[in-house]
XYZ file of C-alpha atoms in Angstrom:
588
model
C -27.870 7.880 29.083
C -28.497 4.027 28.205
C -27.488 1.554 30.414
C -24.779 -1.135 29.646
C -25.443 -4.593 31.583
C -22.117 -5.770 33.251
C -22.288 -9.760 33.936
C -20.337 -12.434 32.383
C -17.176 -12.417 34.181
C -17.990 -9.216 36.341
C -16.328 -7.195 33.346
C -18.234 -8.741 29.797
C -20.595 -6.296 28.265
C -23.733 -7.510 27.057
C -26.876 -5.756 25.498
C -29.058 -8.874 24.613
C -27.220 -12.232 24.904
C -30.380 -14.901 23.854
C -30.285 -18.530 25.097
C -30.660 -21.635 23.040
C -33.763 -21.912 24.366
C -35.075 -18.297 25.670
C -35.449 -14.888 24.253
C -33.216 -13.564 26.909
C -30.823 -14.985 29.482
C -31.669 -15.414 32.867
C -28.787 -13.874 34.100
C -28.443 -11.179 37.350
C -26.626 -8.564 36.816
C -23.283 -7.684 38.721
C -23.239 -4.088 38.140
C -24.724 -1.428 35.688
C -22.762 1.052 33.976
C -23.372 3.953 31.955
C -21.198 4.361 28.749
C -19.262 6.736 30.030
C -17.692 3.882 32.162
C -16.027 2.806 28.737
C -13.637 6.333 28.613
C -11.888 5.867 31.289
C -8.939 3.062 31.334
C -10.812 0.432 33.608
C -13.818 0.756 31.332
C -11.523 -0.036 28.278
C -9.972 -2.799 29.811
C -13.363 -4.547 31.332
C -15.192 -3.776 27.561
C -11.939 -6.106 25.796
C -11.964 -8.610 28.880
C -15.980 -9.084 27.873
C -15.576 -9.263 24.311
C -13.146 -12.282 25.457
C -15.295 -14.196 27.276
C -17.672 -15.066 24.363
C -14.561 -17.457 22.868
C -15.307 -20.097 25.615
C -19.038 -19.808 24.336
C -17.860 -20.518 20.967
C -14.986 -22.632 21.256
C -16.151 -25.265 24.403
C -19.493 -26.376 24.875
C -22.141 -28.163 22.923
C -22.720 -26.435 20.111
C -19.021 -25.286 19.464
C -18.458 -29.110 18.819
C -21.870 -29.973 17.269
C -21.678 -27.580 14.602
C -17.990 -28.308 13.783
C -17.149 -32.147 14.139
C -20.732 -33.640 13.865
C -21.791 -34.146 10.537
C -18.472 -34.597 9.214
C -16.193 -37.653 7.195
C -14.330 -37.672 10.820
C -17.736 -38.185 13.367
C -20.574 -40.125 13.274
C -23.684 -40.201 16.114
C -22.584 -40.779 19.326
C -25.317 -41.373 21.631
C -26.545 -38.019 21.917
C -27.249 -35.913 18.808
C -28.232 -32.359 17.845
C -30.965 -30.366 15.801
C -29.766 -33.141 12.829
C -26.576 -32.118 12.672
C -24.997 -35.928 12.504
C -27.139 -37.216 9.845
C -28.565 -33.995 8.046
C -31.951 -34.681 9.378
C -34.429 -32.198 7.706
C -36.777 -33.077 10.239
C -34.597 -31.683 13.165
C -31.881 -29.319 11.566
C -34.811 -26.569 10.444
C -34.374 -22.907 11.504
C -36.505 -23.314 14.337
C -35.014 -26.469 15.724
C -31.319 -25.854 15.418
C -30.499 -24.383 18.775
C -26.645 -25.105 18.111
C -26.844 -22.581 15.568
C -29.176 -20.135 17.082
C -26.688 -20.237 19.824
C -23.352 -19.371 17.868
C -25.377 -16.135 16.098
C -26.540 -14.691 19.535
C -22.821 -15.005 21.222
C -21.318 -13.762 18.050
C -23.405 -11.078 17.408
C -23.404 -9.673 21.220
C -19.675 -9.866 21.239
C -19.685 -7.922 18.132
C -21.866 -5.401 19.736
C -19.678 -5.302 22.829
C -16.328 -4.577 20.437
C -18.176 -2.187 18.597
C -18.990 -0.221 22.239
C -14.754 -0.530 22.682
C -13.902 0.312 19.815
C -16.157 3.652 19.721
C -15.666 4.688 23.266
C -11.559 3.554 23.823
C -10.441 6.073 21.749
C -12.116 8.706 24.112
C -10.623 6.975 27.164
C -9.250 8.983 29.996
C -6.486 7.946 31.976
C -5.102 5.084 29.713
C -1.737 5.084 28.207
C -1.426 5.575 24.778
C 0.282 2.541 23.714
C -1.881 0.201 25.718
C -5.045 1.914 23.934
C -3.729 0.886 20.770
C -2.859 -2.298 22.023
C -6.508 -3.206 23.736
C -8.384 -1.543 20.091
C -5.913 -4.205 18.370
C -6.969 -7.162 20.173
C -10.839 -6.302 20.191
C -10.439 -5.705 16.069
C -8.857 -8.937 16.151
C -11.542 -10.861 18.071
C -14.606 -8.897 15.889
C -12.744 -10.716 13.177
C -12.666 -14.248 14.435
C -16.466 -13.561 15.706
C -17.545 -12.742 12.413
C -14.970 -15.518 10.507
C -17.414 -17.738 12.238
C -20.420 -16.112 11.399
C -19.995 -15.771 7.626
C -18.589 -19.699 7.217
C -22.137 -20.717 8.843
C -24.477 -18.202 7.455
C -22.450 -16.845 4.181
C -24.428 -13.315 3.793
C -24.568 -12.052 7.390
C -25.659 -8.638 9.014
C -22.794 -6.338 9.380
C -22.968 -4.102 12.435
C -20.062 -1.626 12.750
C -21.848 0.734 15.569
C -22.946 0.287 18.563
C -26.476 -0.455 19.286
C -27.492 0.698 23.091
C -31.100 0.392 22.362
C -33.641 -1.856 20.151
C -33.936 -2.183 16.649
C -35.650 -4.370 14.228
C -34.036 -2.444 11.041
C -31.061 -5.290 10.452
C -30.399 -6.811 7.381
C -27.744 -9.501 5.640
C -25.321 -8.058 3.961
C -23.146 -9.740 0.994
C -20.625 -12.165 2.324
C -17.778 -10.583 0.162
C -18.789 -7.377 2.400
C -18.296 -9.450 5.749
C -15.324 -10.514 4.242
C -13.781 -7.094 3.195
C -14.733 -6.228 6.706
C -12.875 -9.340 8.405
C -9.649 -8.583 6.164
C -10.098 -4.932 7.251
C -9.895 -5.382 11.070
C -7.259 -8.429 11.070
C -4.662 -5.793 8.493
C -5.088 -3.110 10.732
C -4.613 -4.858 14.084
C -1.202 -6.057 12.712
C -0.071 -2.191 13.115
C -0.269 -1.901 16.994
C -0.749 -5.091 18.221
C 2.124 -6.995 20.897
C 4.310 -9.624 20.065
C 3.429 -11.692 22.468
C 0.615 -12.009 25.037
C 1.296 -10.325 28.491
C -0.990 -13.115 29.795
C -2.340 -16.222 28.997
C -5.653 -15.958 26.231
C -4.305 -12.894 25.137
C -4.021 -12.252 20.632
C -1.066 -11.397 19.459
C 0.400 -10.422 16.390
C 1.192 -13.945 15.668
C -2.717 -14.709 15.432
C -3.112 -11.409 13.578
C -1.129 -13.439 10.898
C -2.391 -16.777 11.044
C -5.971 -15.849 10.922
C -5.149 -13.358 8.230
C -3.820 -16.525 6.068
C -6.659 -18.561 6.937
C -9.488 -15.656 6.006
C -7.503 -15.199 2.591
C -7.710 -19.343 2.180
C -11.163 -19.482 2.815
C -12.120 -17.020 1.041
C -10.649 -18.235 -2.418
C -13.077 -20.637 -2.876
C -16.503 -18.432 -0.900
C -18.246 -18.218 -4.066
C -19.173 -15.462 -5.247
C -16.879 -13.717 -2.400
C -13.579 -15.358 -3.314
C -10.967 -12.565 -4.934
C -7.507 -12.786 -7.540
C -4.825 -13.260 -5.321
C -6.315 -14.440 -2.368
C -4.113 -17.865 -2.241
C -1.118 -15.622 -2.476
C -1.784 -13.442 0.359
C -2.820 -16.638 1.936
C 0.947 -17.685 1.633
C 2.472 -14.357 2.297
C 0.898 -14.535 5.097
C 1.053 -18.142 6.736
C 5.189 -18.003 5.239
C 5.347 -14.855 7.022
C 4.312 -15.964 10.908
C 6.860 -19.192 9.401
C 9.678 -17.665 8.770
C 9.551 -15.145 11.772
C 8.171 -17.501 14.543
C 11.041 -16.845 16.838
C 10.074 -12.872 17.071
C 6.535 -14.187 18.596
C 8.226 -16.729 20.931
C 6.231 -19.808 18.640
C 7.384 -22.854 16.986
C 6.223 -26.559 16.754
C 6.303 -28.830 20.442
C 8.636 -31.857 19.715
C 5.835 -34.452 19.777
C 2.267 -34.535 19.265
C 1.500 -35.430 22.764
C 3.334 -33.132 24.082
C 0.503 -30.476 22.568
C -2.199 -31.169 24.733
C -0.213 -32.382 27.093
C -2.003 -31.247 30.489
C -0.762 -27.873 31.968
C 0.566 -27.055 28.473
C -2.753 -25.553 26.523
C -0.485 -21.887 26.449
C 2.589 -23.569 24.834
C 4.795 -22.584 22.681
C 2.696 -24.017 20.059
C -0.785 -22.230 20.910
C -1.357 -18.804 18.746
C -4.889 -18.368 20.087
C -6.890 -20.160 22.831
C -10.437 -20.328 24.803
C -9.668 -19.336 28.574
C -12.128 -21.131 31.037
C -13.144 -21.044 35.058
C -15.154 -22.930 37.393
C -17.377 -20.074 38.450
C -20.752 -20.938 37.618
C -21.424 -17.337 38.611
C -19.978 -15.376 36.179
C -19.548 -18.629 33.449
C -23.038 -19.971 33.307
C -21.718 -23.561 34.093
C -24.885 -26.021 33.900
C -24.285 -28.714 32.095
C -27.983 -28.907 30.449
C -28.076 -25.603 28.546
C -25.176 -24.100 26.286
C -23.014 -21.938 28.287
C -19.648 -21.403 29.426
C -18.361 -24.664 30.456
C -15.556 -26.986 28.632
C -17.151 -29.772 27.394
C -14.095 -31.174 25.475
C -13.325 -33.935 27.890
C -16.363 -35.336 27.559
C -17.729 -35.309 24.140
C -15.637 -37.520 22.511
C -15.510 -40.009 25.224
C -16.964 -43.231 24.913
C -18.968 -45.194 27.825
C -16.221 -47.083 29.353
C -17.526 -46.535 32.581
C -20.605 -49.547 31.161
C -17.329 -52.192 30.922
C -16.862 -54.444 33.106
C -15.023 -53.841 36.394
C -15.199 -50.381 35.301
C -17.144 -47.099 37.177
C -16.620 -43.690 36.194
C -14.080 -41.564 37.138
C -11.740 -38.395 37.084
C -9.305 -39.353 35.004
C -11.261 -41.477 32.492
C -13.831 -37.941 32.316
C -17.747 -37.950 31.847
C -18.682 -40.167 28.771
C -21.206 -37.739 26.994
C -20.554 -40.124 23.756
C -21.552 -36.860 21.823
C -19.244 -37.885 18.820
C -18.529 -41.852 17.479
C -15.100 -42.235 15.846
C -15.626 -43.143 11.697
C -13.681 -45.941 10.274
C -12.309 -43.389 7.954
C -10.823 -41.420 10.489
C -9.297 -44.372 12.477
C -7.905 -45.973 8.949
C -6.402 -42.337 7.913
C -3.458 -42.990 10.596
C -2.242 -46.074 8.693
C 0.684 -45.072 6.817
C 0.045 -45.306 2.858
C 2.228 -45.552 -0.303
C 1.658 -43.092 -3.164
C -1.306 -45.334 -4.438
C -3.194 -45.611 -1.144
C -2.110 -48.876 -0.159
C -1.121 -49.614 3.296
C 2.663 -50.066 4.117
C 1.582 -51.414 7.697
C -0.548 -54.172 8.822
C -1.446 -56.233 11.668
C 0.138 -54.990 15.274
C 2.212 -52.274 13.330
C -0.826 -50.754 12.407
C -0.980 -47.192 13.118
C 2.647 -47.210 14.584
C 4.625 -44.949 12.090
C 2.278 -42.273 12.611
C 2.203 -40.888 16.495
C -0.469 -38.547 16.605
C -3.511 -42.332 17.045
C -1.739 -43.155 20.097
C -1.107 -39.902 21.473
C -4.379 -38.440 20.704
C -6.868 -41.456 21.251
C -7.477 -43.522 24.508
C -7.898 -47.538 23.199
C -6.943 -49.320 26.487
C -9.242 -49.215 29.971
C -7.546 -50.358 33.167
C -9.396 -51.862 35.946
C -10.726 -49.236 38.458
C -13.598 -50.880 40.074
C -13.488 -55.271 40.315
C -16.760 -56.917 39.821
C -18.696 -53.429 38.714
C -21.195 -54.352 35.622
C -20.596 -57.999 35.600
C -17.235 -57.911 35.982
C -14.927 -60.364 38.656
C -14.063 -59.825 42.181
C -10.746 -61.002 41.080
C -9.832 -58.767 38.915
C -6.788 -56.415 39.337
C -6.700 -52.640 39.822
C -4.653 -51.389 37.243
C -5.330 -54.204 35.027
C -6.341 -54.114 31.580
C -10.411 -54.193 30.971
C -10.757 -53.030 27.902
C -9.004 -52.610 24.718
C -9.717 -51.284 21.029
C -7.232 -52.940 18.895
C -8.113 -50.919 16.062
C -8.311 -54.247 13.914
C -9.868 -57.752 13.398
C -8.395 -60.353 16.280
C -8.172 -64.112 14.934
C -10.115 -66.464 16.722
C -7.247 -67.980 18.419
C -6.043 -64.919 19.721
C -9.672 -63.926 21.455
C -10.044 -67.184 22.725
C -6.364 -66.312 24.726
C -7.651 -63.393 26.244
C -11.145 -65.234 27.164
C -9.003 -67.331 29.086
C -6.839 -65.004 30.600
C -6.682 -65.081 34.579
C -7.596 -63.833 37.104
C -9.855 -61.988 34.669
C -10.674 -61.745 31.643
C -11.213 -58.319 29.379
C -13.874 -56.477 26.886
C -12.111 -56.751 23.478
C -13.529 -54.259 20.808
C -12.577 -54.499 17.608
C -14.137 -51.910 14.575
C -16.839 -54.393 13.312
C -17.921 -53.933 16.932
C -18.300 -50.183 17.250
C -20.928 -48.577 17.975
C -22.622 -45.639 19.479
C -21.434 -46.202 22.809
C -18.179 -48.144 22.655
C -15.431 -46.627 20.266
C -11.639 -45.473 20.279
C -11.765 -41.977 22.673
C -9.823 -38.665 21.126
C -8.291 -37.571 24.220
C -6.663 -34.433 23.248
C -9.226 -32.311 26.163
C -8.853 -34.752 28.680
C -8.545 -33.111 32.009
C -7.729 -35.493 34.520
C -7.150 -32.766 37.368
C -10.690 -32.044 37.382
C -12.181 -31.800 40.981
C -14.874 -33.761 40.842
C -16.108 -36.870 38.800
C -18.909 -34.763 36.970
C -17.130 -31.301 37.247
C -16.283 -29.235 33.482
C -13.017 -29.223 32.792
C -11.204 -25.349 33.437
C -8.677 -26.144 30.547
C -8.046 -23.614 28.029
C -9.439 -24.962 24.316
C -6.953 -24.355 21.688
C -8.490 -22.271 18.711
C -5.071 -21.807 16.214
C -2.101 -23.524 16.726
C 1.352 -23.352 14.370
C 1.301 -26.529 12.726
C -2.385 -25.165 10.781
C 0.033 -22.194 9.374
C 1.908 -24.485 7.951
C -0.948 -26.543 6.415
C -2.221 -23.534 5.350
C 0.714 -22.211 3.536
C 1.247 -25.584 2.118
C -2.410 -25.541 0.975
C -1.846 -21.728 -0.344
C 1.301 -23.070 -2.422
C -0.834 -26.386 -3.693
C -3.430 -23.865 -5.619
C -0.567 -21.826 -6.600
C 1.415 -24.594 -8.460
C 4.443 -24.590 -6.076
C 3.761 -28.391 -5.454
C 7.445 -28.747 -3.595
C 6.823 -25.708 -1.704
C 3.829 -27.235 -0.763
C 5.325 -30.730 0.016
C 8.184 -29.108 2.433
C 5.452 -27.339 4.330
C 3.328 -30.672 4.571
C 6.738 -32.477 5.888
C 7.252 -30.028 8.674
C 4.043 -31.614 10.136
C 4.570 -35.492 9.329
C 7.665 -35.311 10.137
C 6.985 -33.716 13.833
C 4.182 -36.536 13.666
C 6.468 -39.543 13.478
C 7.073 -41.716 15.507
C 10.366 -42.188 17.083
C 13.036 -43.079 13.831
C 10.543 -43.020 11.456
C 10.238 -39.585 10.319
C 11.821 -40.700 6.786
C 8.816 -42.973 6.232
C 6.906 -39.915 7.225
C 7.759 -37.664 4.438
C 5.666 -37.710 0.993
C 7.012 -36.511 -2.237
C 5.563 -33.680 -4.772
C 3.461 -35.931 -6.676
C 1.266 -36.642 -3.874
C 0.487 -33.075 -2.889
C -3.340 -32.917 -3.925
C -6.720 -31.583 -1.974
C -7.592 -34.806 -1.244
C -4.375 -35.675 0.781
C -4.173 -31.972 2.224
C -7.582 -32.893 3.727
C -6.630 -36.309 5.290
C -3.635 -34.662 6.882
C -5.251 -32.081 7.848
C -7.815 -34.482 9.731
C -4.951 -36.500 11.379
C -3.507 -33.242 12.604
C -6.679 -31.653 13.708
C -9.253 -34.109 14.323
C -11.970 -33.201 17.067
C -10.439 -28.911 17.134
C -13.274 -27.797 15.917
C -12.683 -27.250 12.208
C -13.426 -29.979 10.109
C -17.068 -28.980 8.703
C -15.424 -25.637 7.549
C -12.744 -27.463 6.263
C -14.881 -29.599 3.886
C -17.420 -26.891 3.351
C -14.473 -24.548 1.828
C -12.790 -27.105 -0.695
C -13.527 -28.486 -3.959
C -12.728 -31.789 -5.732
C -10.842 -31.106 -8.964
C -14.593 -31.280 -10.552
C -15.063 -28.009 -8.640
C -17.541 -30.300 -6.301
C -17.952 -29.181 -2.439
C -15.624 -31.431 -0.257
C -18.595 -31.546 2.087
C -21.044 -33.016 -0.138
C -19.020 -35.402 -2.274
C -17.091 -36.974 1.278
C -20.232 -38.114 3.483
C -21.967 -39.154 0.218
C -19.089 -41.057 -0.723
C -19.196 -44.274 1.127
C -15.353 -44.398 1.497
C -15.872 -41.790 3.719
C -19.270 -41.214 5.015
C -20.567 -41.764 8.554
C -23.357 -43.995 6.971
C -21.339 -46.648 5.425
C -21.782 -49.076 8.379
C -25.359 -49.034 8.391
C -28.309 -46.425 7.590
C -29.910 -45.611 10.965
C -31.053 -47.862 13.623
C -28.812 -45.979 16.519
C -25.802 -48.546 15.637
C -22.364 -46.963 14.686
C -23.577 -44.562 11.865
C -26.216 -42.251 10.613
C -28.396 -41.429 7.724
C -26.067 -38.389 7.100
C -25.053 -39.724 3.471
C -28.765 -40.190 2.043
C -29.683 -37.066 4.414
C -27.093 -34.473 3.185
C -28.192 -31.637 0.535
C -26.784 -29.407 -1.861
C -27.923 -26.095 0.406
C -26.483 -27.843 3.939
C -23.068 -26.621 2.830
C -24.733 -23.378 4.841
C -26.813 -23.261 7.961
C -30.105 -22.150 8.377
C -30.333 -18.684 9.718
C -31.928 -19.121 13.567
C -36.153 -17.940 12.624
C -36.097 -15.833 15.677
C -33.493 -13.628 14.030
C -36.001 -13.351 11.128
C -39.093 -13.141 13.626
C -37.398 -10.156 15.705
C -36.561 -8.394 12.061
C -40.090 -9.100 10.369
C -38.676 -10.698 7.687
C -35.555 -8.133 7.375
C -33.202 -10.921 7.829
C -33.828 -13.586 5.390
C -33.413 -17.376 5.539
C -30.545 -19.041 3.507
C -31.875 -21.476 0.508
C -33.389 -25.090 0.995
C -34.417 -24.314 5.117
């Protein structure tokens, strides 16, 4: 019999998980087991607990935010920057160079292989009661799903494996992304038969994300040219009006304010309909820091370097400023409230006061923590403001005041002062509780939440011509958004319901979560133009606009971008190990 490896976790199967960086991890193994392991009941439930542990590969280090949120209308180059995926560089984003990439097809493809070992030997399982059998096959259809949801938005036409491979082969091939999409839709409808309600623990899929992810595979797959099917914006609605209109059954249902969603302690709320579960065990989580693994990263990529300011040093609440990912003007400007026309209906102080979600999800004032550190005075006051981001121009008179302010003085930063180290901080992964100044954060990463569903739905009624339907949907979310006694102001009427303002709210709702490059790869303009392409060339949106290279706030992204970059290239080691089997998308 073949041997099955048994190390992530102490329970996650894997055959031949590849590094970044190496043909094979350099990983000890906890235990071997033969196959016949997976029969009995603990086998079953150590094969699903494995096939879990790849989300906090996908969904919380590097590369899970790289390939998501770099490159994108909403972040520019921070002061680290990956395999060219901030500016498009065709120098560094090449099959051989894009580790980020690379990375995301070897998780995916050994968590495939480990649901594929469940899902033939669980149904052989001794010992195991019926209805949890069911229940664990369920879930690990479910996960194959997401695993290969990501796949075929980064590669389009990917290899479909459906058995279980216990031993080496080079006879793989890509197979048509309407196939991987039949296959997706095939797994998610047939989960929906067995699987729970809700999760009997924390990280666990439900029904709930059977249904969601089910409305955003039919979405996506509208416009996956030449995948896209009649009808799929209508199961799209079924399906996100569905999980809607029968929340309460699942226990789900919108938190009251956007803070209180990533509120600390609250990442399995009542809001959360899938999530990335994380631990501090470098042994079984491959926690390093330096290569991609199985640590959280959240906290720190978005975080600027505050801890340069003066009378400043870093620290566990403020997090470890990586400065992966710069903040775009576009993305700041989208939380001013607008008329109908675009114009802005707040200016000065009130600027970016109607909406809630800028000042609940982004950090713009510093206080004091160390006096005198990097220039700073002795003088100055613990607690004490050292830094703030007003989010606007200051008149002259009104820096001059806070030049003169006593007993110290602080850094004012206003947007024509950005750049790749000092900008406004999305703070949604903050983990303040962490145990050490450079320690990963352990909190889980949401994946799907309830307020998508009902962007989804809304965006599912758009394409269908329902525009009120649409509008109602889109309302549920601005109107939780508001800020106190202004959820009137919030609302939007029929006539604005178009991609374009779909998009924007769907980037003040889930800016920095990990789906915005999918999000503009998938749409169109009304032209039938990718999103993608026409937003970072655009200079109302793109990263570039400030200025074309020369590490200041920006990147060469809009001069940089091509046609073919609305796919990834497919990691040359896959093609290497195949001989040529696997081919390479076009333009890499």
């Amino acid at each position: 019999m073949k041997k099955i490896v048994l190390i992530t976790l102490g329970t996650a199967l894997f055959l031949t998980a590849t590094s970044c960086n190496k043909d094979f991890l350099d990983e000890n193994p906890q235990s071997v087991l033969i196959p016949s392991f997976l029969k009995t009941a603990q086998g079953v439930e150590a094969g699903v607990t494995g096939v879990y542990s790849g989300l906090r590969q996908i969904y919380g280090n590097d590369s899970g935010f790289f390939t998501t949120e770099a490159g994108t209308d909403l972040f520019t180059n921070g002061v680290a920057i990956s395999s060219g995926l901030s500016d498009y560089n065709t120098n560094d984003l090449t099959p051989l160079n894009d580790g980020s990439h690379s990375f995301r097809w070897q998780v995916a493809y050994s968590q495939i292989n480990n649901a594929n070992g469940v899902l033939l030997y669980a149904p052989q399982a001794q010992g195991i009661v019926p209805a949890r059998q069911k229940q664990l096959i369920a879930e690990t259809k479910l996960l194959r799903a997401n695993y290969y949801f990501v796949l075929v938005r980064d590669f389009g036409d990917v290899p479909l494996m459906l058995n279980f491979v216990d031993s080496p082969t080079k006879d793989i091939s890509r197979a048509p992304m309407a196939s991987v999409y039949t296959q997706i839709i095939k797994d998610l409808t047939e989960s929906l038969a067995d699987i729970a309600d809700k999760a009997a623990q924390p990280g666990r899929v439900t029904r709930a994300t059977a249904l969601h992810l089910l409305a955003k595979v039919y979405l996506t797959r509208a416009t996956a040219i030449p995948a896209g099917a009649i009808g799929d914006y209508t199961l799209a609605a079924q399906y996100a009006k569905e999980l809607i209109d029968t929340q309460s059954r699942y226990g789900v249902a919108l938190e009251a304010t956007p803070g209180a969603v990533f509120a600390d302690g609250n990442e399995n709320g009542k809001e959360v309909l899938m999530n990335a579960q994380f631990n501090g065990d470098a042994t079984f989580s491959r926690i390093d820091g330096f290569n991609y693994g199985g640590e959280n990263v959240g906290a720190f990529n978005f975080r600027s370097r505050y801890d340069l300011l003066p009378n400043m040093e870093r620290s566990i609440p403020y997090g470890r400023p990586f400065a992966r990912h710069a903040l775009t003007n576009y993305a700041e400007n989208n939380y001013i409230l607008r008329d109908a026309s675009g114009a802005p209906l707040e200016t000065g102080a009130a600027l970016r006061t109607t909406d809630a979600r800028y000042n609940s999800w982004f950090t713009t004032v510093y206080r004091v923590n160390k006096p005198g550190n990097n220039g700073g005075k002795a003088a100055a006051v613990v607690g004490d403001t050292a830094a703030w981001y007003p989010g606007r121009e200051l008149s002259a008179a009104r820096l001059a005041q806070i030049a003169a302010r006593q007993p110290a003085s602080y850094r004012v930063i206003q947007p024509s002062q950005y750049t790749t180290e000092f900008f406004p901080t999305m703070n949604k992964y903050d983990s303040p509780t962490r145990t050490s100044v450079n320690g990963f954060s352990i909190r889980p990463n949401i994946i799907y939440r309830l307020s998508e569903t009902y962007l989804i739905a809304a965006e599912a009624y758009f394409y269908l011509g329902n525009l009120a339907q649409a509008r109602d949907y889109i309302n549920v979310v601005r109107r939780r958004a508001a800020a106190a006694g202004k959820a009137t102001q919030m609302e939007i009427t029929s006539a604005q319901v178009n991609i374009d303002f779909i998009l924007d709210e769907r980037a003040r709702e889930f800016i920095g979560e990990m789906t915005r490059w999918y999000d503009l790869q998938r749409t169109r303009t009304a032209a039938g133009a990718s999103q993608l392409l026409t937003r970072i060339r655009n200079t109302s949106y793109a990263p570039a606009f400030r200025s074309q290279g020369g590490g200041v706030y920006g990147s060469n992204a809009a001069i940089n971008i091509k046609d073919y970059h609305v796919l990834r290239p497919v990691p040359q080691t896959e093609i290497d190990r195949t001989s040529g089997k696997i081919t390479q998308n076009p333009g890499y």
